[in-house]
Amino acid sequence: MGLTKTEIFTSEQNRIALIGKALGHPARIAILQYLFRIENCFCGDLVEEIGLAQATVSQHLKELKKLGLIKGNVDGTSVCYCIDHEKWELIKEVMSGFLDRNVAPENDCC
């Protein structure tokens, strides 16, 4: 959240915001969907799969890795990526807790 006053918000609010930011670009969603679809580590060129420039794909991978959604191993010039399933389950739990809230129909004031 940059240089905003994140300390005035709860850790849950900051966590949800970070997840939202990491998932807030369609290229990142495409990368995650591709990794889920192949159900394995990917050791190829994601540029060909996603259709964006190498620098752009690298930046999106960096954001996903910073949140811990993906793991990567470097083997020589090859980099392999996969979903961090443990972290994915944690993120699902956090977001489900947030998104499962309901608004009572009688509170429809607008």
PDB file of N, CA, C and O in Angstrom, residues 12-21 23 67 88-101:
ATOM      1  N   GLU A  12      -5.551  -8.020   9.379  1.00  0.00           N
ATOM      2  CA  GLU A  12      -6.461  -8.674   8.431  1.00  0.00           C
ATOM      3  C   GLU A  12      -6.771  -7.750   7.261  1.00  0.00           C
ATOM      4  O   GLU A  12      -6.755  -8.177   6.101  1.00  0.00           O
ATOM      5  N   GLN A  13      -7.052  -6.490   7.528  1.00  0.00           N
ATOM      6  CA  GLN A  13      -7.343  -5.538   6.458  1.00  0.00           C
ATOM      7  C   GLN A  13      -6.146  -5.372   5.532  1.00  0.00           C
ATOM      8  O   GLN A  13      -6.302  -5.356   4.308  1.00  0.00           O
ATOM      9  N   ASN A  14      -4.964  -5.281   6.086  1.00  0.00           N
ATOM     10  CA  ASN A  14      -3.756  -5.167   5.268  1.00  0.00           C
ATOM     11  C   ASN A  14      -3.515  -6.435   4.453  1.00  0.00           C
ATOM     12  O   ASN A  14      -3.124  -6.360   3.290  1.00  0.00           O
ATOM     13  N   ARG A  15      -3.741  -7.597   5.061  1.00  0.00           N
ATOM     14  CA  ARG A  15      -3.556  -8.876   4.357  1.00  0.00           C
ATOM     15  C   ARG A  15      -4.519  -8.983   3.181  1.00  0.00           C
ATOM     16  O   ARG A  15      -4.119  -9.350   2.074  1.00  0.00           O
ATOM     17  N   ILE A  16      -5.782  -8.656   3.391  1.00  0.00           N
ATOM     18  CA  ILE A  16      -6.785  -8.726   2.323  1.00  0.00           C
ATOM     19  C   ILE A  16      -6.417  -7.762   1.199  1.00  0.00           C
ATOM     20  O   ILE A  16      -6.526  -8.097   0.009  1.00  0.00           O
ATOM     21  N   ALA A  17      -5.965  -6.564   1.555  1.00  0.00           N
ATOM     22  CA  ALA A  17      -5.581  -5.578   0.547  1.00  0.00           C
ATOM     23  C   ALA A  17      -4.389  -6.063  -0.281  1.00  0.00           C
ATOM     24  O   ALA A  17      -4.364  -5.884  -1.512  1.00  0.00           O
ATOM     25  N   LEU A  18      -3.406  -6.685   0.364  1.00  0.00           N
ATOM     26  CA  LEU A  18      -2.248  -7.211  -0.364  1.00  0.00           C
ATOM     27  C   LEU A  18      -2.646  -8.330  -1.325  1.00  0.00           C
ATOM     28  O   LEU A  18      -2.145  -8.408  -2.447  1.00  0.00           O
ATOM     29  N   ILE A  19      -3.541  -9.192  -0.878  1.00  0.00           N
ATOM     30  CA  ILE A  19      -4.032 -10.270  -1.746  1.00  0.00           C
ATOM     31  C   ILE A  19      -4.767  -9.668  -2.938  1.00  0.00           C
ATOM     32  O   ILE A  19      -4.549 -10.059  -4.086  1.00  0.00           O
ATOM     33  N   GLY A  20      -5.625  -8.691  -2.656  1.00  0.00           N
ATOM     34  CA  GLY A  20      -6.371  -8.032  -3.731  1.00  0.00           C
ATOM     35  C   GLY A  20      -5.444  -7.375  -4.732  1.00  0.00           C
ATOM     36  O   GLY A  20      -5.668  -7.458  -5.948  1.00  0.00           O
ATOM     37  N   LYS A  21      -4.391  -6.745  -4.242  1.00  0.00           N
ATOM     38  CA  LYS A  21      -3.431  -6.102  -5.132  1.00  0.00           C
ATOM     39  C   LYS A  21      -2.726  -7.135  -6.008  1.00  0.00           C
ATOM     40  O   LYS A  21      -2.565  -6.944  -7.209  1.00  0.00           O
ATOM     41  N   LEU A  23      -3.774 -10.028  -6.914  1.00  0.00           N
ATOM     42  CA  LEU A  23      -4.710 -10.641  -7.866  1.00  0.00           C
ATOM     43  C   LEU A  23      -5.377  -9.596  -8.756  1.00  0.00           C
ATOM     44  O   LEU A  23      -6.225  -9.945  -9.565  1.00  0.00           O
ATOM     45  N   LEU A  67       3.984 -12.247  -2.723  1.00  0.00           N
ATOM     46  CA  LEU A  67       2.867 -12.648  -1.872  1.00  0.00           C
ATOM     47  C   LEU A  67       3.004 -14.102  -1.425  1.00  0.00           C
ATOM     48  O   LEU A  67       2.408 -14.511  -0.443  1.00  0.00           O
ATOM     49  N   TRP A  88      -1.755 -20.979  -1.001  1.00  0.00           N
ATOM     50  CA  TRP A  88      -3.035 -20.827  -1.701  1.00  0.00           C
ATOM     51  C   TRP A  88      -4.197 -21.146  -0.766  1.00  0.00           C
ATOM     52  O   TRP A  88      -5.191 -20.439  -0.733  1.00  0.00           O
ATOM     53  N   GLU A  89      -4.067 -22.208   0.014  1.00  0.00           N
ATOM     54  CA  GLU A  89      -5.122 -22.584   0.960  1.00  0.00           C
ATOM     55  C   GLU A  89      -5.321 -21.495   2.016  1.00  0.00           C
ATOM     56  O   GLU A  89      -6.454 -21.179   2.385  1.00  0.00           O
ATOM     57  N   LEU A  90      -4.231 -20.920   2.483  1.00  0.00           N
ATOM     58  CA  LEU A  90      -4.312 -19.838   3.461  1.00  0.00           C
ATOM     59  C   LEU A  90      -5.015 -18.615   2.859  1.00  0.00           C
ATOM     60  O   LEU A  90      -5.880 -18.014   3.493  1.00  0.00           O
ATOM     61  N   ILE A  91      -4.663 -18.282   1.636  1.00  0.00           N
ATOM     62  CA  ILE A  91      -5.290 -17.129   0.964  1.00  0.00           C
ATOM     63  C   ILE A  91      -6.774 -17.389   0.729  1.00  0.00           C
ATOM     64  O   ILE A  91      -7.603 -16.494   0.910  1.00  0.00           O
ATOM     65  N   LYS A  92      -7.120 -18.600   0.351  1.00  0.00           N
ATOM     66  CA  LYS A  92      -8.541 -18.942   0.172  1.00  0.00           C
ATOM     67  C   LYS A  92      -9.299 -18.759   1.479  1.00  0.00           C
ATOM     68  O   LYS A  92     -10.416 -18.241   1.491  1.00  0.00           O
ATOM     69  N   GLU A  93      -8.683 -19.174   2.572  1.00  0.00           N
ATOM     70  CA  GLU A  93      -9.320 -19.049   3.889  1.00  0.00           C
ATOM     71  C   GLU A  93      -9.535 -17.575   4.254  1.00  0.00           C
ATOM     72  O   GLU A  93     -10.622 -17.185   4.702  1.00  0.00           O
ATOM     73  N   VAL A  94      -8.514 -16.757   4.051  1.00  0.00           N
ATOM     74  CA  VAL A  94      -8.609 -15.324   4.369  1.00  0.00           C
ATOM     75  C   VAL A  94      -9.684 -14.653   3.520  1.00  0.00           C
ATOM     76  O   VAL A  94     -10.543 -13.927   4.033  1.00  0.00           O
ATOM     77  N   MET A  95      -9.657 -14.915   2.219  1.00  0.00           N
ATOM     78  CA  MET A  95     -10.608 -14.258   1.323  1.00  0.00           C
ATOM     79  C   MET A  95     -12.024 -14.795   1.509  1.00  0.00           C
ATOM     80  O   MET A  95     -12.991 -14.031   1.412  1.00  0.00           O
ATOM     81  N   SER A  96     -12.164 -16.071   1.796  1.00  0.00           N
ATOM     82  CA  SER A  96     -13.500 -16.630   2.049  1.00  0.00           C
ATOM     83  C   SER A  96     -14.125 -15.997   3.275  1.00  0.00           C
ATOM     84  O   SER A  96     -15.311 -15.659   3.286  1.00  0.00           O
ATOM     85  N   GLY A  97     -13.311 -15.814   4.317  1.00  0.00           N
ATOM     86  CA  GLY A  97     -13.812 -15.166   5.524  1.00  0.00           C
ATOM     87  C   GLY A  97     -14.309 -13.758   5.245  1.00  0.00           C
ATOM     88  O   GLY A  97     -15.296 -13.305   5.832  1.00  0.00           O
ATOM     89  N   PHE A  98     -13.648 -13.071   4.346  1.00  0.00           N
ATOM     90  CA  PHE A  98     -14.044 -11.709   3.985  1.00  0.00           C
ATOM     91  C   PHE A  98     -15.256 -11.707   3.050  1.00  0.00           C
ATOM     92  O   PHE A  98     -16.216 -10.973   3.252  1.00  0.00           O
ATOM     93  N   LEU A  99     -15.242 -12.561   2.041  1.00  0.00           N
ATOM     94  CA  LEU A  99     -16.290 -12.554   1.013  1.00  0.00           C
ATOM     95  C   LEU A  99     -17.569 -13.269   1.432  1.00  0.00           C
ATOM     96  O   LEU A  99     -18.608 -13.075   0.806  1.00  0.00           O
ATOM     97  N   ASP A 100     -17.510 -14.071   2.480  1.00  0.00           N
ATOM     98  CA  ASP A 100     -18.698 -14.800   2.924  1.00  0.00           C
ATOM     99  C   ASP A 100     -19.630 -13.967   3.800  1.00  0.00           C
ATOM    100  O   ASP A 100     -20.645 -14.451   4.262  1.00  0.00           O
ATOM    101  N   ARG A 101     -19.271 -12.731   4.032  1.00  0.00           N
ATOM    102  CA  ARG A 101     -20.140 -11.860   4.835  1.00  0.00           C
ATOM    103  C   ARG A 101     -21.360 -11.476   4.025  1.00  0.00           C
ATOM    104  O   ARG A 101     -21.294 -11.242   2.828  1.00  0.00           O
TER     105      ARG A 101
END
